Tab-separated table of C-alpha atoms and ligand atoms in Angstrom:
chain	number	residue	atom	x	y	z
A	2	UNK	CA	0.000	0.000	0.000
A	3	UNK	CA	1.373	3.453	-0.948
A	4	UNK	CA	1.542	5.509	2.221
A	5	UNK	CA	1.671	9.182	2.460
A	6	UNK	CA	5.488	10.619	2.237
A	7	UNK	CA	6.465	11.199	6.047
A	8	UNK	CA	6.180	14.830	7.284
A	9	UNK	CA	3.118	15.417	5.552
A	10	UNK	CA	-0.513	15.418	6.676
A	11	UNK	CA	-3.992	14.773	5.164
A	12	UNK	CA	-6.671	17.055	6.150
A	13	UNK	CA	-9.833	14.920	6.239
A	14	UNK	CA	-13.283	16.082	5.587
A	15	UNK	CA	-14.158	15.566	8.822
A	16	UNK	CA	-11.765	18.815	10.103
A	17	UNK	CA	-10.909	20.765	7.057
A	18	UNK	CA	-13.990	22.907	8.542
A	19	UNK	CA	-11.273	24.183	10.881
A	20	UNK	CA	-8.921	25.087	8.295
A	21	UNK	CA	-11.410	27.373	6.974
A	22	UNK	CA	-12.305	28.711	9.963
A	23	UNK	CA	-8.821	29.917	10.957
A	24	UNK	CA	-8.174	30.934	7.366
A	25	UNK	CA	-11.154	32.937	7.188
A	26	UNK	CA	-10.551	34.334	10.558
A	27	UNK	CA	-7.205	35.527	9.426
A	28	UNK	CA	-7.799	36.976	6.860
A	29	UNK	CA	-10.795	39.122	8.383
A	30	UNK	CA	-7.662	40.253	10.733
A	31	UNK	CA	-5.845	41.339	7.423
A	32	UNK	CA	-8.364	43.070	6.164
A	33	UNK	CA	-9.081	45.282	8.926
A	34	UNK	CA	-5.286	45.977	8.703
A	35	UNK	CA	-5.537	46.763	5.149
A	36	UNK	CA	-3.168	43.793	3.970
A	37	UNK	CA	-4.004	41.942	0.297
A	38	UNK	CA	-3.673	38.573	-0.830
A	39	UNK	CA	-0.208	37.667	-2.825
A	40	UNK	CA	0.292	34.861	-4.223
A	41	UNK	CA	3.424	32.997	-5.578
A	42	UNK	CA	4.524	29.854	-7.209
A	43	UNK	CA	5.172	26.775	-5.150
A	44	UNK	CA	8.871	26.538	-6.723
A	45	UNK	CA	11.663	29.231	-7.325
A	46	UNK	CA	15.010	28.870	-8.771
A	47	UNK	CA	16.693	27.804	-6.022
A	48	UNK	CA	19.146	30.628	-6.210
A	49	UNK	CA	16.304	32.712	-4.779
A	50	UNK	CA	16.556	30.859	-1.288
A	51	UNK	CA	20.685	30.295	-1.286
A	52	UNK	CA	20.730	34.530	-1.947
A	53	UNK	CA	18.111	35.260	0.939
A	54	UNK	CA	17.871	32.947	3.380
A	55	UNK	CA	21.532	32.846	3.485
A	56	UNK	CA	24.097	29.617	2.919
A	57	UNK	CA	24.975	28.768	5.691
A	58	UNK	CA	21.341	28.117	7.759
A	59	UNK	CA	20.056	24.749	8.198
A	60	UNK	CA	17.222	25.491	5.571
A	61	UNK	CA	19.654	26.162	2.829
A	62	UNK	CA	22.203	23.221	3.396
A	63	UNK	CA	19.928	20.771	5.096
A	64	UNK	CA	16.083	21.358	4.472
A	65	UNK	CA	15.494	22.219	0.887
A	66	UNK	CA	13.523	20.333	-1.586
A	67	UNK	CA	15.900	20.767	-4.742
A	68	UNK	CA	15.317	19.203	-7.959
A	69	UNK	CA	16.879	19.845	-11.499
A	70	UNK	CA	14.121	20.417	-13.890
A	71	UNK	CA	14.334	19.104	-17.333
A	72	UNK	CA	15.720	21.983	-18.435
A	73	UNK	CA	18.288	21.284	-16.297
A	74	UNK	CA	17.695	24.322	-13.981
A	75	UNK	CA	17.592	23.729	-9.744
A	76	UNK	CA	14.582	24.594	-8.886
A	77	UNK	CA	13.373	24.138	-5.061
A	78	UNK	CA	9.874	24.165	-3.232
A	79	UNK	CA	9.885	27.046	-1.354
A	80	UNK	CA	10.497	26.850	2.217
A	81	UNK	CA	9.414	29.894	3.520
A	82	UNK	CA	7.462	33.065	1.625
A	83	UNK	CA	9.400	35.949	2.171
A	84	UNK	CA	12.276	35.536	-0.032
A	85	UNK	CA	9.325	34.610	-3.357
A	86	UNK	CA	7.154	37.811	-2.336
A	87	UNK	CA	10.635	40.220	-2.569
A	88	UNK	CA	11.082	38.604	-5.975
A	89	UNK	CA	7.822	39.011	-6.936
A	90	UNK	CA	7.659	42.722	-4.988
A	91	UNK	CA	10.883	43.318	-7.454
A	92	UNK	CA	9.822	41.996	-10.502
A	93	UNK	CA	6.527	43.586	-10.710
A	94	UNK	CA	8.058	46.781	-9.997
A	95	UNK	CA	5.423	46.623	-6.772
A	96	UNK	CA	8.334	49.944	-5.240
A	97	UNK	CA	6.787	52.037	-7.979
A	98	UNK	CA	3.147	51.652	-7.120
A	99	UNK	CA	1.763	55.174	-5.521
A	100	UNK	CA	0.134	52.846	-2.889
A	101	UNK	CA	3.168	52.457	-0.059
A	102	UNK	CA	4.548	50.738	1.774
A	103	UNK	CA	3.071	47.426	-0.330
A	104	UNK	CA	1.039	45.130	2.293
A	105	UNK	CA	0.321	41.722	1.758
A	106	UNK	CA	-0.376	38.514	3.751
A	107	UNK	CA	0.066	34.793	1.917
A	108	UNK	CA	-1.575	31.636	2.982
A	109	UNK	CA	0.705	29.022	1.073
A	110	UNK	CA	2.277	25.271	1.964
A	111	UNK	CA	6.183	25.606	2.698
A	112	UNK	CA	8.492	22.279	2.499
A	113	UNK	CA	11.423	21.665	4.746
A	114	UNK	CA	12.916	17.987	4.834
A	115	UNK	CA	13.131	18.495	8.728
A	116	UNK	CA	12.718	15.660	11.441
A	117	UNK	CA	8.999	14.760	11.840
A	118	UNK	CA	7.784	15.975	15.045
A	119	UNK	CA	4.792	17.176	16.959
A	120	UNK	CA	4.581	20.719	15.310
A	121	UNK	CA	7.230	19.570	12.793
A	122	UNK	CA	5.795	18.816	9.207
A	123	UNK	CA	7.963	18.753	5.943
A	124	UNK	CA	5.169	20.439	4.343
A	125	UNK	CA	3.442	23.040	6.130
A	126	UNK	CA	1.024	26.124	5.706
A	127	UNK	CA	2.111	29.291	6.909
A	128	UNK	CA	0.302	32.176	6.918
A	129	UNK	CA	2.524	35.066	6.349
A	130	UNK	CA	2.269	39.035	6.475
A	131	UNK	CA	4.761	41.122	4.762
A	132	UNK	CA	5.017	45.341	4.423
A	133	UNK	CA	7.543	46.256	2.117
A	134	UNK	CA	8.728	49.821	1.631
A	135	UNK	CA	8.664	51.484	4.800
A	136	UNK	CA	11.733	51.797	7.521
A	137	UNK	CA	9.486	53.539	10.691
A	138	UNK	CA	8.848	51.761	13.970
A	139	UNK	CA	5.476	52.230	14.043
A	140	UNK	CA	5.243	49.526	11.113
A	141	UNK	CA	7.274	47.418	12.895
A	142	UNK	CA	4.407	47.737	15.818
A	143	UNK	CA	1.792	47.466	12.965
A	144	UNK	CA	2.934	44.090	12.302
A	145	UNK	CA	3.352	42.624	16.077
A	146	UNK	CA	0.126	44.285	16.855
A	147	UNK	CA	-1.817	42.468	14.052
A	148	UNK	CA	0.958	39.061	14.819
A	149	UNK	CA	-1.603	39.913	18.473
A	150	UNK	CA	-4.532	40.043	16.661
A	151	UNK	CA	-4.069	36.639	14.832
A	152	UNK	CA	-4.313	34.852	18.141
A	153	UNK	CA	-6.159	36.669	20.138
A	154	UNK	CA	-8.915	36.624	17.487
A	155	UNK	CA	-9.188	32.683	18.363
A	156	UNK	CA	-9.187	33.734	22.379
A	157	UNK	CA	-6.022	32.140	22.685
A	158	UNK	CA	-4.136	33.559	25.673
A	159	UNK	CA	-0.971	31.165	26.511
A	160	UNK	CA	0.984	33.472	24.342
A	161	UNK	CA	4.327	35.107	25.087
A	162	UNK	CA	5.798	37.426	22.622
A	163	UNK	CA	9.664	37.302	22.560
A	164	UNK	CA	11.603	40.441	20.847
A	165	UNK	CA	14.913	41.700	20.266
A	166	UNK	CA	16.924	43.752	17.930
A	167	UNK	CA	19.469	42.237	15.475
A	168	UNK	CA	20.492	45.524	14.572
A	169	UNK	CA	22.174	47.010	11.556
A	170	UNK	CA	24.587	45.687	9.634
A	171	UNK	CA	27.383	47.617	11.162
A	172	UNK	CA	26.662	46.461	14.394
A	173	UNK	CA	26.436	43.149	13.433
A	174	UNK	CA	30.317	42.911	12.371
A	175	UNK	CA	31.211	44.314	15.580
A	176	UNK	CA	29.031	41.435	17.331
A	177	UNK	CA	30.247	39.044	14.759
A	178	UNK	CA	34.395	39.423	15.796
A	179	UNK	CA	33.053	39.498	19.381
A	180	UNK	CA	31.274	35.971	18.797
A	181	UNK	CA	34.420	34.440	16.982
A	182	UNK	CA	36.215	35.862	20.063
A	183	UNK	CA	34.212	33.432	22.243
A	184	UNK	CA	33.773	30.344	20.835
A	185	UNK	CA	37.427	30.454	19.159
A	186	UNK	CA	38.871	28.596	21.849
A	187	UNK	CA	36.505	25.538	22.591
A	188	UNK	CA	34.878	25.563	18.737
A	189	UNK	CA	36.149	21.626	18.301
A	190	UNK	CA	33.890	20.746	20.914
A	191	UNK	CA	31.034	22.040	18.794
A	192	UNK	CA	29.573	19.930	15.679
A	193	UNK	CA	30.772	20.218	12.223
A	194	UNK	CA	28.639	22.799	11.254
A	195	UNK	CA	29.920	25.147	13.750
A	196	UNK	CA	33.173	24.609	13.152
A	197	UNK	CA	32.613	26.096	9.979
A	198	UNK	CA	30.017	28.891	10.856
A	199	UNK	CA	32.884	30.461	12.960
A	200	UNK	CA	34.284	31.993	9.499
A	201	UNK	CA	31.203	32.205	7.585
A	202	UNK	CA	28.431	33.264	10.100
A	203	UNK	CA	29.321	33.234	13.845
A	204	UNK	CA	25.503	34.204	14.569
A	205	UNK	CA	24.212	30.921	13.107
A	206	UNK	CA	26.002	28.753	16.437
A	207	UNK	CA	23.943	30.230	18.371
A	208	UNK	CA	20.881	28.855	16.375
A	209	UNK	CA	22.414	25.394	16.247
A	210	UNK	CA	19.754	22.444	17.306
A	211	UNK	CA	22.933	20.433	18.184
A	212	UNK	CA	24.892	22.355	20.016
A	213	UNK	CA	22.449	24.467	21.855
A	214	UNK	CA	23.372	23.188	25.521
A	215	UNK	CA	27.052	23.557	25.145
A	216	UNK	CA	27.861	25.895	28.407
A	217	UNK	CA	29.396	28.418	26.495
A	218	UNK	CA	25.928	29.468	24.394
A	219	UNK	CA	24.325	30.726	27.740
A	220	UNK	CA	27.693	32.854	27.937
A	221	UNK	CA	27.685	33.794	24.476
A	222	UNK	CA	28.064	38.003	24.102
A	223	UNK	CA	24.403	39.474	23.695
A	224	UNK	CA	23.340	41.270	20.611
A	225	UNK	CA	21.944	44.036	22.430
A	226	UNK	CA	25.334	45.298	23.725
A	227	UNK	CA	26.631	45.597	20.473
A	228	UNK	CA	23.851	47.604	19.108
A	229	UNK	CA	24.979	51.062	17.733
A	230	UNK	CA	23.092	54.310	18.429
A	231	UNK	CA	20.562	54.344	15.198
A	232	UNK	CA	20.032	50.978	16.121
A	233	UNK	CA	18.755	51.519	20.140
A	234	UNK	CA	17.186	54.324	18.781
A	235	UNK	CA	14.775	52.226	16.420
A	236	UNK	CA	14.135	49.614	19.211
A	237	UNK	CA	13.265	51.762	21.475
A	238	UNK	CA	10.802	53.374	19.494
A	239	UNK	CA	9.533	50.188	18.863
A	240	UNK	CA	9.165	49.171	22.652
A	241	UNK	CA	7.626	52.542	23.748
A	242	UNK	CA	5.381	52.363	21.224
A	243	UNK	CA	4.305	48.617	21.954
A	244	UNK	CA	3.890	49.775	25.810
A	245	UNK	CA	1.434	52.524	24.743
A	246	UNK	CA	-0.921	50.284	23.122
A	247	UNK	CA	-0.493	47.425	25.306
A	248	UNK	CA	1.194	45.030	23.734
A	249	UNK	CA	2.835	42.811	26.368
A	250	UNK	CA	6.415	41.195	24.888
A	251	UNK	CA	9.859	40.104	26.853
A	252	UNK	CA	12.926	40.896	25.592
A	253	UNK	CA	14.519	38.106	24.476
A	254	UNK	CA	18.330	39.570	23.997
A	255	UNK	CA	19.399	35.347	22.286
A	256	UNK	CA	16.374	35.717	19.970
A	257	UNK	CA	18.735	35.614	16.502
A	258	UNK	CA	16.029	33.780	14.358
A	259	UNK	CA	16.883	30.698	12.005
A	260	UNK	CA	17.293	33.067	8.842
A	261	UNK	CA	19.970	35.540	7.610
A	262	UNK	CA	18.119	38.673	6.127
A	263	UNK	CA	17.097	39.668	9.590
A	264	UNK	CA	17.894	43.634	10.644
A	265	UNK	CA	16.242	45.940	13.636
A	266	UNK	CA	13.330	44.226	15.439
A	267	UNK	CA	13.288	40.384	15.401
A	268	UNK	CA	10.304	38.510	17.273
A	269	UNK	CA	8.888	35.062	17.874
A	270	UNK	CA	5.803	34.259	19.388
A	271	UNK	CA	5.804	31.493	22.214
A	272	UNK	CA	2.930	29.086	23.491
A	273	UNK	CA	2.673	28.459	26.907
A	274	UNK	CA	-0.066	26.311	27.233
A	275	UNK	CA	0.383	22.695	29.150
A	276	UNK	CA	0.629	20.086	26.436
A	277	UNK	CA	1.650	22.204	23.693
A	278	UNK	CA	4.589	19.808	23.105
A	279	UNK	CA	7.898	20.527	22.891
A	280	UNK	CA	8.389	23.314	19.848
A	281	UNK	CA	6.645	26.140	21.671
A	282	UNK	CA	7.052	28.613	18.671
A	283	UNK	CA	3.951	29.786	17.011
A	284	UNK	CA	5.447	32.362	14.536
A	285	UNK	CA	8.521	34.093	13.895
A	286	UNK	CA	9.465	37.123	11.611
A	287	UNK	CA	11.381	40.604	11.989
A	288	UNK	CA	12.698	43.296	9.549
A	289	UNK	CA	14.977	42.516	6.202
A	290	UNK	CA	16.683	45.994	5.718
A	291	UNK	CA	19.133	44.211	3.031
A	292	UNK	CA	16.992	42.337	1.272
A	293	UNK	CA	15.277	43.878	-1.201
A	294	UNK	CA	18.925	45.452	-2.033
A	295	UNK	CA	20.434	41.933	-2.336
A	296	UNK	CA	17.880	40.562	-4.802
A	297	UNK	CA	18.622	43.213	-6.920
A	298	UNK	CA	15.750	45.333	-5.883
A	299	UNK	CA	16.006	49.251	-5.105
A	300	UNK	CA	17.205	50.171	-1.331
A	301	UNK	CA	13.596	49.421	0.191
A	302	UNK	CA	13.328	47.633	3.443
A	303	UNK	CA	10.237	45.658	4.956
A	304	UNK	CA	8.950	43.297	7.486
A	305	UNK	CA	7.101	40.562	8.086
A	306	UNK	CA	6.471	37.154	9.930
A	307	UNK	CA	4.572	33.898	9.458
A	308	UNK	CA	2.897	31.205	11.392
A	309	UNK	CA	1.981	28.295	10.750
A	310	UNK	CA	-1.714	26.639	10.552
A	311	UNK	CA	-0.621	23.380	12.170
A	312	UNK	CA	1.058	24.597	15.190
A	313	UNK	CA	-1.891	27.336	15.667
A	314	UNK	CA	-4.621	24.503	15.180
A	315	UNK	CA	-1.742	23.110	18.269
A	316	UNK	CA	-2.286	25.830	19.803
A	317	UNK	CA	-6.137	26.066	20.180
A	318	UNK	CA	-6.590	22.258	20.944
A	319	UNK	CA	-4.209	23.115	23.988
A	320	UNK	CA	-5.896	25.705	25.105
A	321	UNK	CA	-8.781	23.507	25.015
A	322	UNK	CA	-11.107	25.940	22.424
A	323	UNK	CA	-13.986	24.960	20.271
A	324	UNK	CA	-14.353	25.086	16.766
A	325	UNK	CA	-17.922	24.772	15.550
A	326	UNK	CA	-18.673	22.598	12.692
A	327	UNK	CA	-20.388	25.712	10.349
A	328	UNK	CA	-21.494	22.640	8.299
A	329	UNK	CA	-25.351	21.739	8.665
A	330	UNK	CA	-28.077	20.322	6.773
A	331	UNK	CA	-31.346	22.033	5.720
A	332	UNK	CA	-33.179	19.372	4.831
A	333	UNK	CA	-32.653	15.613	4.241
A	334	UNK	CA	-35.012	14.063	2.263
A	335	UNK	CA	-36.300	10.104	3.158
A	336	UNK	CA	-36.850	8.144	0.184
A	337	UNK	CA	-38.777	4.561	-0.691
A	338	UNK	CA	-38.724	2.992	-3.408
A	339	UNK	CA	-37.183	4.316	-7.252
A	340	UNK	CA	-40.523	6.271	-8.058
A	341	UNK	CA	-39.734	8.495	-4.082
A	342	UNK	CA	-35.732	8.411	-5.065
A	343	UNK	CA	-36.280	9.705	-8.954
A	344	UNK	CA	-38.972	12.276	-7.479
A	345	UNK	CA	-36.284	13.386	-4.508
A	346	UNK	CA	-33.583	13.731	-7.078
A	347	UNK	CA	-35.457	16.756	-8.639
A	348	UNK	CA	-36.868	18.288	-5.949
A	349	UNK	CA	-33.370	18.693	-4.457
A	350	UNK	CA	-31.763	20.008	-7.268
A	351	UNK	CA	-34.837	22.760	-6.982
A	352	UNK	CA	-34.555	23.580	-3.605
A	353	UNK	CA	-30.258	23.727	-4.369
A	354	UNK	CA	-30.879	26.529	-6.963
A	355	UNK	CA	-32.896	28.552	-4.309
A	356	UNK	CA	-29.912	28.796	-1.729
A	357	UNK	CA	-31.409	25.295	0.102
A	358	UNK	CA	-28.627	23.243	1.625
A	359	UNK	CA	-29.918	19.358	0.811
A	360	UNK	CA	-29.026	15.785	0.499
A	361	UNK	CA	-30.483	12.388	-0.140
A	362	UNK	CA	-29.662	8.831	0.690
A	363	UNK	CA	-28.011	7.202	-2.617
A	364	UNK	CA	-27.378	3.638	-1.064
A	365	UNK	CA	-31.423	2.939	-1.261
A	366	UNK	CA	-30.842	2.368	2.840
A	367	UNK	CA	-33.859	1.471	4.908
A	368	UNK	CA	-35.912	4.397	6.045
A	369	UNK	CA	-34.234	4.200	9.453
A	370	UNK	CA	-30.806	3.830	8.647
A	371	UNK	CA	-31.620	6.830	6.147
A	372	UNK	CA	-33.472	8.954	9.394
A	373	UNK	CA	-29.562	8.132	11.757
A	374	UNK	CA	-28.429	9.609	8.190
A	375	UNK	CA	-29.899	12.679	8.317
A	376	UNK	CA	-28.949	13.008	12.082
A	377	UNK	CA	-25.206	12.598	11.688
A	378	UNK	CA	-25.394	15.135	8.842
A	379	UNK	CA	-27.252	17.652	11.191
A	380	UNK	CA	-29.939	18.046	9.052
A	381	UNK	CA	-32.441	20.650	10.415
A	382	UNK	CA	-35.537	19.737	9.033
A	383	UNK	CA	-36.328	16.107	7.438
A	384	UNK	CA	-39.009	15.022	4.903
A	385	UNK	CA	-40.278	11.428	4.115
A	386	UNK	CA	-41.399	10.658	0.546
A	387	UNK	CA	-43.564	7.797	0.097
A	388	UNK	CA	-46.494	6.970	-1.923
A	389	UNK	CA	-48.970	9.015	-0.429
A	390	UNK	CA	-47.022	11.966	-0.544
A	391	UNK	CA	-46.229	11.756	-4.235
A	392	UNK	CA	-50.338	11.173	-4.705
A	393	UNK	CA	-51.199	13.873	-2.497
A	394	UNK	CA	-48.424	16.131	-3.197
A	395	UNK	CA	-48.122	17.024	0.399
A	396	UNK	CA	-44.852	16.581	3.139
A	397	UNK	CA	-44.810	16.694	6.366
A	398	UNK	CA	-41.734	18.500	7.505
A	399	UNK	CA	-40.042	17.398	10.155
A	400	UNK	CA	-38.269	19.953	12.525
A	401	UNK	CA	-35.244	17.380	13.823
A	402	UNK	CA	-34.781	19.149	17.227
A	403	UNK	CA	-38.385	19.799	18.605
A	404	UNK	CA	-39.603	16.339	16.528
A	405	UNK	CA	-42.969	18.613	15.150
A	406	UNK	CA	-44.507	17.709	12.102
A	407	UNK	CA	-46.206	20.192	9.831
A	408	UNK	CA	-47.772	19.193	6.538
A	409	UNK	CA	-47.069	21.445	3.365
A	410	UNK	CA	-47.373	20.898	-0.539
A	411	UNK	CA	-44.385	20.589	-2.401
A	412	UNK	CA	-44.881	23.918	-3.732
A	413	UNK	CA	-44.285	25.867	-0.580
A	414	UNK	CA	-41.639	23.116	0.461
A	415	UNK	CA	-38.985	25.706	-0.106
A	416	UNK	CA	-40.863	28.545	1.844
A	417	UNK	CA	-41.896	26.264	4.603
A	418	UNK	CA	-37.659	25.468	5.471
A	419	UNK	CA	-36.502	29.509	4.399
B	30	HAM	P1	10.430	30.783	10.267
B	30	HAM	O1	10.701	31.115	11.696
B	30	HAM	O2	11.388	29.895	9.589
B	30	HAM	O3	10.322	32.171	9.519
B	30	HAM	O4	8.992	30.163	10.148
B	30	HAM	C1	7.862	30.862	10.610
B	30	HAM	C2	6.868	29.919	11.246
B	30	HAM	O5	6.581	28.854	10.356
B	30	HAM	C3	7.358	29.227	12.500
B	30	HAM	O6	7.236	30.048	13.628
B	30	HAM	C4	6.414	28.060	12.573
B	30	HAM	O7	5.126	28.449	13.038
B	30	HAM	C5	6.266	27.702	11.118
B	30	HAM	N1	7.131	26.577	10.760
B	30	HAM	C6	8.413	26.616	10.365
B	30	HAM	N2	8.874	25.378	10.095
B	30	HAM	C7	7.841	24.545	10.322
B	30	HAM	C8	7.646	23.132	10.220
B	30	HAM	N3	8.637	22.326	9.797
B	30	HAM	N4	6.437	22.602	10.540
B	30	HAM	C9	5.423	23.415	10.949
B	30	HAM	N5	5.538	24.733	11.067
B	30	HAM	C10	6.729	25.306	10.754
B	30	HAM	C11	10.048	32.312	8.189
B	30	HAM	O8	9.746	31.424	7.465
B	30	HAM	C12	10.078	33.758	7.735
B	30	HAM	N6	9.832	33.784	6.301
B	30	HAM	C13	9.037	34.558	8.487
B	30	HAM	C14	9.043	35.996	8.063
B	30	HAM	C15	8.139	36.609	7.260
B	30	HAM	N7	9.986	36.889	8.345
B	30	HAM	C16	9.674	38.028	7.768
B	30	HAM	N8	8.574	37.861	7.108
């Protein structure tokens, strides 16, 4: 038997109303933010990824789904959206459109060859948010107050919002050479991966899964005390802002985030709900001040972040919240015999072209196995059509949670259940 590839997940009938739930529910939250839908292909010339995400992270060497095409190009399903909506920000000139800075939220699978986990899919959905175009704080607080919004619109409330800046990319260099000053000495008693990343990207040890209790990573120099003036100015800006409208967040001076294009304000957002499992991040993102610039893009900056549905849907299930099946039944109509079933057949697709939610039995069941039918599917009202109702034209119509019966022609069936 083929079996579905590992990492992956089918979402049954029985619960994709919950999909649609918190996708609809999001993207209420973007509208009243004034974001619009993008939308991008699910593979990119690999280059795209190597450029922005940066070479030396774990998605890049480890986690990408690369293929050669028959042209012979690499091509790669994309593992996260930003990188494809700069491109596509770029290439449709999107920096010359009057309307600025460009806002737009995705809803797209991502595919990382990571270890299957609770929380831990090789393809996922994230829902992403990205404003492009702007460098002012209060965007920045724009985005973590609507990152709020997402979750809070479910009444989640486990949440803890971690920040920090990354700062610019001259403090960076100065934090890099103080890094590489600290790990010099004991880097063979980190993994491979480290032992490179000393040269090419101190920053990423700290970010290593393997090595991440290794004594000298709570030791590690902070970030935040390499920061250069512009830089605390922005993040303060950014907190003070965040304090006036009452957005709760702790700073989180280790937060360095999994990707390279970070800059300025980096965030993730935590669950701390009892039996969340392990992975307690909900969604990640910060600013890309570099980016555009690097794709070959004018000097625009932006930010963004993205959750996943998976580990939201998590999320919810731990905080022990509802989600009511939308999905009900009008009517169900009980058939006997082919004369009822061929007479039910058109009636239903009558009452369907007036806005009527319906259904019928089509395994010629028993009328009781057909009423437990229309009880599993919800069905409001039921109707039973046997010979004397086809002679007399009349129904009774069945009201399936008070059990009342009232009689009505066929005519004013549709009247009677409106
Ligand atoms: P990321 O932190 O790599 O950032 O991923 C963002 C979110 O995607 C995570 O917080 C998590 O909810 C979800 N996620 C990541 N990997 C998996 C997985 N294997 N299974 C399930 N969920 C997963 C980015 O991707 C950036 N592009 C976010 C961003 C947007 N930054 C700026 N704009």
């Amino acid at each position: 038997m083929i079996q579905i590839p590992r990492g992956t997940q089918d979402i049954l009938p029985k619960d994709s109303y919950k999909w649609q739930y918190i996708e609809d529910t999001l993207k209420n939250v973007c509208e009243k933010y004034n974001y619009q839908e993008i939308r991008t292909p699910i593979f990119e010339s690999t280059d795209l990824f190597v450029r922005a995400v940066g070479d030396t992270t774990d998605i890049v060497n480890k986690e990408m789904y690369t293929f050669k095409d028959k042209g012979d190009r690499s091509m790669t399903l994309r593992p996260e959206g930003t990188a494809p909506v700069v491109r596509s920000y770029i290439e449709n000139k999107m920096y010359g459109d009057p309307n600025q800075p460009i806002k737009v939220f995705y809803n797209q699978p991502m595919f990382r060859y990571e270890r299957q986990q609770k929380g831990r899919y090789r393809q996922f959905v994230q829902f992403g948010v990205e404003a492009i175009g702007v460098e002012d704080p209060l965007i920045d607080v724009e985005i973590l107050s609507m990152l709020m919004a997402f979750y809070e619109s479910f009444g989640l409330k486990d949440l803890e919002l971690h920040i920090n800046s990354i700062g610019d990319f001259d403090s960076r260099k100065e934090y890099q050479k103080a890094l590489q000053e600290h790990f010099r000495p004991k880097i063979d008693e980190f993994c491979d991966d480290c032992q490179s990343r000393i040269d090419t990207n101190p920053m990423r040890i700290l970010d290593c899964k393997t090595d991440k209790n290794h004594p000298l990573m709570s030791t590690a120099p902070k970030i935040t005390d390499y920061l250069n003036d512009e830089s605390i100015e922005y993040y303060e800006k950014v907190k003070s802002q965040l304090d006036k409208i009452g957005i709760k967040y702790v700073e989180d001076p280790s937060l360095v985030r999994g990707l390279d294009y970070y800059t300025h304000t980096a965030f993730e957002l935590m669950s701390t709900a009892d039996g969340f499992g392990s992975i307690t991040t909900l969604a990640g993102g910060g600013r890309y001040n570099g980016l555009v610039e690097m794709l070959d893009g004018p000097a625009e900056t932006g930010i963004g972040f993205a959750l996943s549905i998976e580990r939201l849907l998590l999320a919810i299930e731990a905080e022990s919240i509802e989600i009511e099946n939308p999905h009900t039944l009008d009517l169900y109509v009980v058939t006997m015999g082919e004369e009822s079933r061929d007479y039910a057949s058109v009636l239903l697709s009558q009452l369907r072209q007036k806005g009527i939610t319906a259904d019928m039995d089509y395994k010629a069941r028993g009328m009781r196995a057909q009423m437990r039918d229309a009880d599993r599917k919800n069905a409001a009202y039921t109707i039973v059509i046997g010979d004397n109702e086809l002679e007399e034209g009349k129904v009774n119509v069945k009201n399936m949670s008070t059990g009342e019966e009232v009689a009505y022609s066929f005519e004013n069936l549709e009247e009677a259940i409106q």
